[in-house]
CSV table of C-alpha atoms in Angstrom, one decimal:
chain,number,residue,atom,x,y,z
B,1,GLY,CA,-14.3,51.5,7.3
B,2,GLU,CA,-16.8,53.4,6.4
B,3,SER,CA,-16.3,55.8,10.0
B,4,VAL,CA,-18.2,59.0,9.6
B,5,GLY,CA,-14.8,60.0,11.7
B,6,LEU,CA,-16.8,61.7,14.1
B,7,HIS,CA,-15.4,63.3,18.0
B,8,LEU,CA,-16.9,61.4,19.8
B,9,PRO,CA,-16.6,61.1,23.5
B,10,THR,CA,-14.9,56.8,24.2
B,11,LEU,CA,-15.1,54.7,26.6
B,12,SER,CA,-11.6,52.4,26.9
B,13,VAL,CA,-12.1,48.9,28.7
B,14,GLN,CA,-10.3,46.0,28.8
B,15,GLU,CA,-11.7,42.8,27.7
B,16,GLY,CA,-14.1,41.7,30.5
B,17,ASP,CA,-14.8,44.3,32.3
B,18,ASN,CA,-18.4,45.4,32.3
B,19,SER,CA,-19.1,48.4,30.3
B,20,ILE,CA,-21.5,51.4,31.3
B,21,ILE,CA,-22.5,54.1,28.1
B,22,ASN,CA,-24.5,56.4,29.2
B,23,CYS,CA,-26.7,59.0,26.4
B,24,ALA,CA,-28.6,62.3,28.2
B,25,TYR,CA,-32.3,62.8,25.7
B,26,SER,CA,-33.8,65.2,25.4
B,27,ASN,CA,-37.5,65.1,25.3
B,28,SER,CA,-39.2,64.9,28.6
B,29,ALA,CA,-42.8,63.3,26.2
B,30,SER,CA,-41.0,60.9,24.3
B,31,ASP,CA,-42.2,56.7,25.5
B,32,TYR,CA,-39.8,55.0,23.7
B,33,PHE,CA,-35.3,54.6,23.7
B,34,ILE,CA,-33.5,52.2,21.7
B,35,TRP,CA,-30.3,52.1,21.5
B,36,TYR,CA,-27.9,51.0,18.3
B,37,LYS,CA,-25.2,49.5,17.1
B,38,GLN,CA,-23.5,50.7,14.3
B,39,GLU,CA,-18.7,48.9,13.2
B,40,SER,CA,-17.3,51.0,10.4
B,41,GLY,CA,-18.7,50.1,7.6
B,42,LYS,CA,-22.0,49.0,8.6
B,43,GLY,CA,-25.7,50.5,9.5
B,44,PRO,CA,-26.7,50.6,13.0
B,45,GLN,CA,-28.2,47.5,14.6
B,46,PHE,CA,-30.8,47.1,16.8
B,47,ILE,CA,-29.6,46.1,20.0
B,48,ILE,CA,-32.0,46.9,23.1
B,49,ASP,CA,-35.5,48.6,23.5
B,50,ILE,CA,-37.6,49.9,26.8
B,51,ARG,CA,-40.6,51.6,27.1
B,52,SER,CA,-40.9,54.5,29.7
B,53,ASN,CA,-43.4,52.2,31.7
B,54,MET,CA,-39.9,50.1,32.6
B,55,ASP,CA,-36.6,51.2,34.7
B,56,LYS,CA,-34.4,47.9,33.2
B,57,ARG,CA,-35.1,45.2,30.8
B,58,GLN,CA,-32.2,42.8,30.8
B,59,GLY,CA,-30.7,41.7,27.1
B,60,GLN,CA,-28.1,38.6,26.2
B,61,ARG,CA,-25.2,40.5,28.0
B,62,VAL,CA,-26.8,43.5,27.8
B,63,THR,CA,-29.1,45.5,30.4
B,64,VAL,CA,-30.8,49.2,29.4
B,65,LEU,CA,-31.7,51.2,32.5
B,66,LEU,CA,-34.2,54.5,32.4
B,67,ASN,CA,-34.2,57.6,34.9
B,68,LYS,CA,-37.2,59.5,33.8
B,69,THR,CA,-36.9,61.8,36.1
B,70,VAL,CA,-33.4,63.4,35.4
B,71,LYS,CA,-34.1,61.5,31.6
B,72,HIS,CA,-31.0,59.3,30.9
B,73,LEU,CA,-30.3,56.5,29.9
B,74,SER,CA,-27.9,54.2,30.3
B,75,LEU,CA,-26.8,50.6,28.3
B,76,GLN,CA,-24.2,48.4,30.4
B,77,ILE,CA,-22.3,45.4,28.7
B,78,ALA,CA,-21.7,42.6,30.9
B,79,ALA,CA,-18.0,41.0,29.7
B,80,THR,CA,-17.4,43.2,27.4
B,81,GLN,CA,-15.7,42.1,24.2
B,82,PRO,CA,-13.6,42.7,21.9
B,83,GLY,CA,-16.7,42.4,18.7
B,84,ASP,CA,-17.9,44.4,20.8
B,85,SER,CA,-16.4,47.2,19.2
B,86,ALA,CA,-18.2,49.8,17.5
B,87,VAL,CA,-19.8,53.1,17.7
B,88,TYR,CA,-23.0,53.1,20.2
B,89,PHE,CA,-26.3,55.3,19.5
B,90,CYS,CA,-29.8,55.5,21.7
B,91,ALA,CA,-32.8,56.8,20.2
B,92,GLU,CA,-35.5,57.9,21.5
B,93,ASN,CA,-39.5,58.4,20.3
B,94,LEU,CA,-41.8,60.3,21.3
B,95,ALA,CA,-45.9,59.3,22.2
B,96,ASP,CA,-47.4,61.1,20.1
B,97,SER,CA,-47.7,58.2,17.0
B,98,SER,CA,-44.9,58.9,15.1
B,99,TYR,CA,-42.5,56.3,14.8
B,100,LYS,CA,-39.6,59.2,14.1
B,101,LEU,CA,-36.5,58.0,16.8
B,102,ILE,CA,-34.0,61.3,17.1
B,103,PHE,CA,-30.7,59.8,17.4
B,104,GLY,CA,-28.4,61.0,20.5
B,105,SER,CA,-24.0,61.6,19.1
B,106,GLY,CA,-23.4,58.4,19.8
B,107,THR,CA,-20.4,57.1,22.5
B,108,ARG,CA,-17.2,55.4,20.8
B,109,LEU,CA,-16.4,51.9,22.9
B,110,LEU,CA,-13.6,50.4,22.5
B,111,VAL,CA,-12.2,46.9,24.2
B,112,ARG,CA,-8.2,46.4,24.8
B,113,PRO,CA,-7.1,42.5,24.2
I,1,ASP,CA,-34.2,38.3,4.0
I,2,ALA,CA,-31.8,40.1,2.7
I,3,GLY,CA,-32.5,43.3,5.3
I,4,VAL,CA,-32.6,46.8,4.3
I,5,ILE,CA,-30.6,47.0,-0.1
I,6,GLN,CA,-29.0,50.0,-0.6
I,7,SER,CA,-27.2,51.1,-3.5
I,8,PRO,CA,-24.7,52.4,-4.6
I,9,ARG,CA,-22.5,52.3,-1.4
I,10,HIS,CA,-20.0,54.4,-2.5
I,11,GLU,CA,-20.8,57.4,-4.5
I,12,VAL,CA,-18.4,60.0,-5.9
I,13,THR,CA,-19.6,63.1,-8.3
I,14,GLU,CA,-19.2,66.3,-9.4
I,15,MET,CA,-21.0,69.7,-8.3
I,16,GLY,CA,-23.9,70.3,-9.7
I,17,GLN,CA,-24.6,67.2,-10.8
I,18,GLU,CA,-27.6,65.3,-9.9
I,19,VAL,CA,-27.6,61.9,-7.5
I,20,THR,CA,-29.7,59.0,-7.0
I,21,LEU,CA,-29.7,57.0,-4.0
I,22,ARG,CA,-32.2,54.1,-3.9
I,23,CYS,CA,-33.5,51.4,-1.4
I,24,LYS,CA,-35.0,47.7,-0.6
I,25,PRO,CA,-36.5,47.3,1.9
I,26,ILE,CA,-37.3,44.5,4.5
I,27,SER,CA,-40.9,42.5,2.5
I,28,GLY,CA,-43.9,43.5,4.0
I,29,HIS,CA,-42.3,46.2,6.7
I,30,ASP,CA,-45.0,50.0,5.8
I,31,TYR,CA,-42.0,52.4,7.1
I,32,LEU,CA,-39.3,53.0,5.5
I,33,PHE,CA,-36.7,56.0,6.9
I,34,TRP,CA,-33.9,58.6,5.3
I,35,TYR,CA,-31.3,58.9,7.5
I,36,ARG,CA,-27.6,61.5,7.0
I,37,GLN,CA,-25.2,60.9,9.3
I,38,THR,CA,-22.3,63.3,9.5
I,39,MET,CA,-19.6,64.3,11.6
I,40,MET,CA,-20.6,67.6,12.4
I,41,ARG,CA,-24.7,66.6,12.5
I,42,GLY,CA,-24.3,63.1,13.4
I,43,LEU,CA,-28.1,60.9,12.3
I,44,GLU,CA,-30.5,63.1,11.3
I,45,LEU,CA,-33.8,61.8,9.7
I,46,LEU,CA,-34.6,64.2,6.6
I,47,ILE,CA,-38.1,61.6,5.8
I,48,TYR,CA,-40.4,58.8,6.4
I,49,PHE,CA,-43.1,57.1,4.6
I,50,ASN,CA,-45.7,54.7,5.4
I,51,ASN,CA,-47.3,52.7,3.3
I,52,ASN,CA,-45.5,54.9,0.3
I,53,VAL,CA,-46.8,57.9,1.7
I,54,PRO,CA,-45.2,60.7,2.7
I,55,ILE,CA,-45.7,61.4,6.3
I,56,ASP,CA,-42.9,64.0,7.5
I,57,ASP,CA,-40.2,65.7,5.7
I,58,SER,CA,-39.5,68.7,7.9
I,59,GLY,CA,-36.0,67.0,7.7
I,60,MET,CA,-34.7,67.4,4.5
I,61,PRO,CA,-32.4,69.9,3.9
I,62,GLU,CA,-33.4,71.9,1.0
I,63,ASP,CA,-35.5,72.0,-2.4
I,64,ARG,CA,-32.3,70.5,-4.0
I,65,PHE,CA,-33.2,66.8,-1.6
I,66,SER,CA,-36.4,65.2,-2.4
I,67,ALA,CA,-37.4,61.6,-1.6
I,68,LYS,CA,-39.8,58.7,-3.3
I,69,MET,CA,-41.4,55.5,-2.8
I,70,PRO,CA,-43.2,54.5,-6.2
I,71,ASN,CA,-44.1,51.5,-4.9
I,72,ALA,CA,-43.6,49.2,-1.5
I,73,SER,CA,-40.7,47.8,-2.1
I,74,PHE,CA,-38.7,50.8,-3.5
I,75,SER,CA,-37.9,54.1,-3.1
I,76,THR,CA,-35.5,56.5,-3.7
I,77,LEU,CA,-33.2,59.4,-2.1
I,78,LYS,CA,-32.2,62.4,-5.0
I,79,ILE,CA,-29.8,66.0,-4.9
I,80,GLN,CA,-30.3,67.5,-7.4
I,81,PRO,CA,-28.2,70.1,-7.8
I,82,SER,CA,-25.2,68.1,-5.6
I,83,GLU,CA,-23.3,70.6,-3.4
I,84,PRO,CA,-19.9,69.1,-1.4
I,85,ARG,CA,-21.7,70.1,2.0
I,86,ASP,CA,-24.4,67.2,1.1
I,87,SER,CA,-20.9,64.9,1.4
I,88,ALA,CA,-22.0,62.3,4.6
I,89,VAL,CA,-23.1,58.7,4.7
I,90,TYR,CA,-27.5,58.1,4.2
I,91,PHE,CA,-28.4,55.0,5.3
I,92,CYS,CA,-32.4,54.2,4.5
I,93,ALA,CA,-34.4,51.5,7.4
I,94,SER,CA,-37.8,51.0,7.4
I,95,SER,CA,-39.8,48.6,10.4
I,96,LEU,CA,-43.3,47.2,10.7
I,97,SER,CA,-45.5,49.6,12.4
I,98,SER,CA,-43.1,49.1,15.2
I,99,ARG,CA,-40.6,51.6,16.4
I,100,GLU,CA,-37.6,49.6,16.0
I,101,ALA,CA,-36.2,50.3,12.7
I,102,PHE,CA,-33.8,47.7,10.7
I,103,PHE,CA,-31.0,49.8,8.7
I,104,GLY,CA,-29.2,49.5,5.6
I,105,GLN,CA,-26.0,49.5,4.8
I,106,GLY,CA,-25.4,53.2,4.1
I,107,THR,CA,-24.1,54.6,0.7
I,108,ARG,CA,-21.3,56.7,1.2
I,109,LEU,CA,-21.7,60.0,-1.3
I,110,THR,CA,-18.7,62.4,-2.0
I,111,VAL,CA,-19.6,65.1,-4.0
I,112,VAL,CA,-15.8,67.0,-4.7
């Protein structure tokens, strides 16, 4: 595949377990955050987003938690499946009317069958 | 819609040659972004356009890199002359006045 071979932190979970992927963002002025999933050979794919006026948002099998006090974001995946194996990135956007997304370094999720 | 389309998917070129990467954004989207992904630096924003106008090119590494968007359905990223350290996966993304960007499949560039 087209993995760029990043030396990423890796989270290994058993199929069916819940996964929690963490991200520390850099700018306290950021007001919008997105989690992306990148499978080998593909571009990043949107999973879920959250605005800074919220601390939790739920999607299908995924939940994002935002703690602005410590500038921390987490992605929880319920009942992890083999198809969830990928690299996960958080991205932040400054509240400056631009649409620049600044990406974190990513976490590789491996799902054991 | 077929999504963001990039070409070529793979490009191998010799140092010193000109390289042109192409992108067709999703129809109707008004923002277009060029990102580069490497082992060392992860995903970096190089430049982005709004309504075909370059808004922020502060991420473009040096003068060897240039990007154009002659119309709403096409953009190019050119490297001239290319160097081995330019080897990376280059992504194009587009969005519709929102901060959710849709990415293409990327172009893997190898400069030897």
